PDB file of C-alpha atoms in Angstrom:
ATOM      1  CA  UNK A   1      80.006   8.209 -72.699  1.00  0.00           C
ATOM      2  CA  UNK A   2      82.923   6.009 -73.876  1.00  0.00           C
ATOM      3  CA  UNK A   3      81.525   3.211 -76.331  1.00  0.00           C
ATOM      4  CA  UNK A   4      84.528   1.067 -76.456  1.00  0.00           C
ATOM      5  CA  UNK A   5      86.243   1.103 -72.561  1.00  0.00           C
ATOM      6  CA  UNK A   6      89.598  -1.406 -73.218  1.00  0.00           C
ATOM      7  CA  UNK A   7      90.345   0.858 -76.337  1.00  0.00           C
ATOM      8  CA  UNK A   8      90.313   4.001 -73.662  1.00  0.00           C
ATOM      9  CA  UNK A   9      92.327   1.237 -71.556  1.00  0.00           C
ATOM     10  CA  UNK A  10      95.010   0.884 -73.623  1.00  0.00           C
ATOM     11  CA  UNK A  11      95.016   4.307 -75.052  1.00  0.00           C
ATOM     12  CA  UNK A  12      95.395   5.747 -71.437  1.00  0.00           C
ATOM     13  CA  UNK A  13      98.456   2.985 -70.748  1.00  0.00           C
ATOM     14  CA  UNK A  14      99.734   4.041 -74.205  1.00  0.00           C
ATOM     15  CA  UNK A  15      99.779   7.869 -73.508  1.00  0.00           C
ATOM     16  CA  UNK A  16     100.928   7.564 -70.195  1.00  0.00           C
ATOM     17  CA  UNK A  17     104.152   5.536 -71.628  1.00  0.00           C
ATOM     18  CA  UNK A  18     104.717   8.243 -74.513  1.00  0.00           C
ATOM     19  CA  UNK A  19     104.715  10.918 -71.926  1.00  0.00           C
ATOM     20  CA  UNK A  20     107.463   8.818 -69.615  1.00  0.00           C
ATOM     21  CA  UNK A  21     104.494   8.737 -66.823  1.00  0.00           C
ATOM     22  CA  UNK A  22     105.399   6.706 -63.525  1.00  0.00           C
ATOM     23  CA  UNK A  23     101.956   5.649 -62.738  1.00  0.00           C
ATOM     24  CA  UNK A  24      98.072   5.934 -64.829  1.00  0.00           C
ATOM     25  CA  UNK A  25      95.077   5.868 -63.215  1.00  0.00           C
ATOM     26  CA  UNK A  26      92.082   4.186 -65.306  1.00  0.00           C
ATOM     27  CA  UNK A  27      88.029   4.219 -64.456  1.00  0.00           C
ATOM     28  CA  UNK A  28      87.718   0.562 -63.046  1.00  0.00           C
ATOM     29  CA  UNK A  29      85.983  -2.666 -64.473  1.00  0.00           C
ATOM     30  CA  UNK A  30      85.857  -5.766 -64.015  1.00  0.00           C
ATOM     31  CA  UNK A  31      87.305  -6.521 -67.545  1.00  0.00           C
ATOM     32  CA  UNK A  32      89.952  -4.039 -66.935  1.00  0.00           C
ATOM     33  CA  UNK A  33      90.904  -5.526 -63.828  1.00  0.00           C
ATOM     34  CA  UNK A  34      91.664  -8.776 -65.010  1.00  0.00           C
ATOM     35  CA  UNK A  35      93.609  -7.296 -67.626  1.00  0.00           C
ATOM     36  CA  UNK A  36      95.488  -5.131 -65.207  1.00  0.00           C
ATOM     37  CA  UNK A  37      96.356  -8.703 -63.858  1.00  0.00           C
ATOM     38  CA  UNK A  38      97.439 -10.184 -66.906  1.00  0.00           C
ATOM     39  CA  UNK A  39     100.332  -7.579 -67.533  1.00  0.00           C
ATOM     40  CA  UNK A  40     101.285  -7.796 -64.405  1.00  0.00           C
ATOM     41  CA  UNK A  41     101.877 -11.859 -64.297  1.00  0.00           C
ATOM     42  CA  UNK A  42     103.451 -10.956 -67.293  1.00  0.00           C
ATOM     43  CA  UNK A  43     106.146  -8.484 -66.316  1.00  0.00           C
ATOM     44  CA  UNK A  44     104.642  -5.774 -68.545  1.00  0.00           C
ATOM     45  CA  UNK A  45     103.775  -3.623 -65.524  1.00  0.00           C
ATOM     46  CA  UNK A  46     105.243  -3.198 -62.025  1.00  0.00           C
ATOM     47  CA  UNK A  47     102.709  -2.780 -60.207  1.00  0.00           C
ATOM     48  CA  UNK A  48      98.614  -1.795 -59.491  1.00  0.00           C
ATOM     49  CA  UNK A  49      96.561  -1.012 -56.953  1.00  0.00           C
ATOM     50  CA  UNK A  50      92.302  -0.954 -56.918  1.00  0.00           C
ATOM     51  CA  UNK A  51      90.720   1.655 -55.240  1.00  0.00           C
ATOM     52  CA  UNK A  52      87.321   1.446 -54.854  1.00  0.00           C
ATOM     53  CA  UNK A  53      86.329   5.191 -53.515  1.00  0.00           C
ATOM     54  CA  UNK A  54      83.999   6.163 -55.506  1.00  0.00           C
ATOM     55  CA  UNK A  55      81.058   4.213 -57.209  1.00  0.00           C
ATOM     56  CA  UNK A  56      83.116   3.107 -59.972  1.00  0.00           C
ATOM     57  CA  UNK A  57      86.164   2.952 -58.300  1.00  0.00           C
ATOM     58  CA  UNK A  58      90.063   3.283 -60.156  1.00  0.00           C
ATOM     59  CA  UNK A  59      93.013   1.236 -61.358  1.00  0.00           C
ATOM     60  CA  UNK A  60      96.622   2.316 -60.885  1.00  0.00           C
ATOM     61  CA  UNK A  61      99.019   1.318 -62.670  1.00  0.00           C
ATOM     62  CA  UNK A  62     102.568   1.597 -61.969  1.00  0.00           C
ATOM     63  CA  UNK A  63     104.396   1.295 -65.467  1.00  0.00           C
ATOM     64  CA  UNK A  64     107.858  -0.584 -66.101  1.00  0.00           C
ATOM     65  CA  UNK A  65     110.657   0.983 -67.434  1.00  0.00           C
ATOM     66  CA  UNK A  66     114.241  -0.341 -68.110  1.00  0.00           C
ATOM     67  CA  UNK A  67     116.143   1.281 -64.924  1.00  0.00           C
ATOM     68  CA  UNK A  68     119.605   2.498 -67.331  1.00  0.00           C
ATOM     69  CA  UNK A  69     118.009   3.050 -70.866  1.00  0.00           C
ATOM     70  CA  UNK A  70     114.266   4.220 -69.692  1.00  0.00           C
ATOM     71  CA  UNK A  71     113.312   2.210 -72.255  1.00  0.00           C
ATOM     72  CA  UNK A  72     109.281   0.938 -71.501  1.00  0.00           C
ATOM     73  CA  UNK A  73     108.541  -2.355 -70.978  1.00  0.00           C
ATOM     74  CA  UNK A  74     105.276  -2.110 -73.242  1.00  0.00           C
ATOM     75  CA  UNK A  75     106.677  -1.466 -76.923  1.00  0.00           C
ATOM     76  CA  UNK A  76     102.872  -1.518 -78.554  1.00  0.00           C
ATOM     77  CA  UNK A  77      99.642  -2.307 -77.328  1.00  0.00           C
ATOM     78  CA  UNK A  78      97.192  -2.894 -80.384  1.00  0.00           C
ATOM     79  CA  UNK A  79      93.323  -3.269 -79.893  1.00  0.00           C
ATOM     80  CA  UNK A  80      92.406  -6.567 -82.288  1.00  0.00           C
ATOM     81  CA  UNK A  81      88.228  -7.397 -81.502  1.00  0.00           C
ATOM     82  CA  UNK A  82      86.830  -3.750 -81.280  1.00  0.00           C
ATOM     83  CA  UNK A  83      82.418  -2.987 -80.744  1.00  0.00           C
ATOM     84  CA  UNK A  84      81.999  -3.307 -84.467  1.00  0.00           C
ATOM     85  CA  UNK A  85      83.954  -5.854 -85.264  1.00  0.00           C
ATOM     86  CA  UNK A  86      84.555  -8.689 -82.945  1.00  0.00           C
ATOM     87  CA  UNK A  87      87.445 -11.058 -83.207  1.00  0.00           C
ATOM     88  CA  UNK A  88      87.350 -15.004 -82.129  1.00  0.00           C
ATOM     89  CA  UNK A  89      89.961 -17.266 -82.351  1.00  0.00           C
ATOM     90  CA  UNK A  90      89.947 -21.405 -81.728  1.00  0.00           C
ATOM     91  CA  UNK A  91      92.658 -23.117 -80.571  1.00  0.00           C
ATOM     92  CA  UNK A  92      93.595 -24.123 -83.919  1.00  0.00           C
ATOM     93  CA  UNK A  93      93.813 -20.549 -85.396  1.00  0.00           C
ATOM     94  CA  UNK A  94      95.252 -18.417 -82.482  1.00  0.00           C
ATOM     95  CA  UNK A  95      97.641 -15.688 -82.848  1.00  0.00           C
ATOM     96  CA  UNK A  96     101.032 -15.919 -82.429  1.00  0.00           C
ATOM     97  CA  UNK A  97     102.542 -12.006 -81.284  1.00  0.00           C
ATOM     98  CA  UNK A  98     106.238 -11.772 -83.003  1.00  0.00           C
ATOM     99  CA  UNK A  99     106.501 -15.377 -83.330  1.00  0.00           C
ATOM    100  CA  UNK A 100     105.782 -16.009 -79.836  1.00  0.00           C
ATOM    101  CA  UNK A 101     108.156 -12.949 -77.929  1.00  0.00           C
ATOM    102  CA  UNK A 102     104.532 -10.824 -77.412  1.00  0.00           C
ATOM    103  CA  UNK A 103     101.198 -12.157 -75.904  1.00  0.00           C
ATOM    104  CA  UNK A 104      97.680 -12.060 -76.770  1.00  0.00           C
ATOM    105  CA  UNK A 105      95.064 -10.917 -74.510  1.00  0.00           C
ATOM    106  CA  UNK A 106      91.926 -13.170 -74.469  1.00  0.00           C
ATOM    107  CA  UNK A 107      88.641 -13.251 -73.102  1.00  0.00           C
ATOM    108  CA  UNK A 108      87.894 -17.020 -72.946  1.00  0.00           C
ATOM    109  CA  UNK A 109      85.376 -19.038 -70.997  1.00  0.00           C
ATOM    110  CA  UNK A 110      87.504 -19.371 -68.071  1.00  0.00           C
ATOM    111  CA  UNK A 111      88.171 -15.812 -67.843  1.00  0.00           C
ATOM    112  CA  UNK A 112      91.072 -13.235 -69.279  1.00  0.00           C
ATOM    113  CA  UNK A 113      94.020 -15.228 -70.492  1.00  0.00           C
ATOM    114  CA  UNK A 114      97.236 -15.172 -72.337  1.00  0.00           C
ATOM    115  CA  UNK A 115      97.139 -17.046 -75.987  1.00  0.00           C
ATOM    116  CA  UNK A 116      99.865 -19.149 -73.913  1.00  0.00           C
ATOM    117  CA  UNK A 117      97.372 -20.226 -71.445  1.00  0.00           C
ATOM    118  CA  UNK A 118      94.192 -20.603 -73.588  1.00  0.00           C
ATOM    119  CA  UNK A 119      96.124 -23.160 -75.720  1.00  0.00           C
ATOM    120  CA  UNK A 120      97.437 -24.516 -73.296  1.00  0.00           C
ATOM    121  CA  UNK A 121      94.003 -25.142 -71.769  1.00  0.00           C
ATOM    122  CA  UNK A 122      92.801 -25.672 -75.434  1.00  0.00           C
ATOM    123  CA  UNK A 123      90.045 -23.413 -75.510  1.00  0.00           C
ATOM    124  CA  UNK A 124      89.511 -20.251 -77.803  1.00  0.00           C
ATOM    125  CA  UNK A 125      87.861 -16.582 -77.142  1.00  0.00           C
ATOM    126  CA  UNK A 126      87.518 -13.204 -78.159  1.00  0.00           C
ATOM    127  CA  UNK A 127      91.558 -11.589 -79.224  1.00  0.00           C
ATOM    128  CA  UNK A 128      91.421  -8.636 -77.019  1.00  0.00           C
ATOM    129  CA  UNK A 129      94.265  -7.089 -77.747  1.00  0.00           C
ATOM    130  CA  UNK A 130      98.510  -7.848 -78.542  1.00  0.00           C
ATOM    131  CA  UNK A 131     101.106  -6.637 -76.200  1.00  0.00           C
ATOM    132  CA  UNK A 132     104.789  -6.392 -76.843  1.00  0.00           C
TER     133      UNK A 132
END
């Protein structure tokens, strides 16, 4: 039983990159999903596929690497709002990753956003997690 599922996300997508791994598969949610999405508008991912076998079904997740220098697209991926302590942010106060070069990854009213989008929509959520 895994208490805190985008932290086993992002873990997974983190060891995956450490290890030079082409592609991660990932137990499927809906929450995960529309993450998965986000990285991929993004450009921090080349691809995913949902595969929905099983009950639960599975993410794949083709990871981006720089073609000469192998160097990954995803530098860090840092979990902000975790089970016990959740993080919120309003329009006025939301975080700005390396001054703008990283996103944030928010769960907002209108669904899982960039901190681009949500102030761009002006709304505020719960800070997911940074990616850079």
């Amino acid at each position: 039983m895994n208490t805190d599922s985008i932290a086993d996300y992002l873990t997974r997508v983190r060891n995956a990159i450490k290890a030079n791994h082409r592609v991660v598969e990932i137990p499927a949610s809906n929450l995960k999903k529309e993450i998965t999405k986000v990285l991929f508008d993004k450009g921090y991912i080349t691809n995913y596929k949902f595969e929905d076998k099983n009950v639960q079904g599975v993410i794949k997740i083709a990871l981006k690497y720089h073609p000469i220098t192998k160097v990954p697209a995803i530098r860090t991926l840092t979990r902000v709002s975790k089970p016990g302590l959740r993080k919120y942010a309003g329009v006025e106060t939301m975080p700005r990753v390396l001054n703008g070069l990283g996103i944030a990854i928010l769960s907002t009213s209108k669904g899982v956003m960039t901190d681009k989008e949500a102030r761009n929509l002006n709304i505020g959520g719960e800070v997911l997690c940074y990616v850079y």
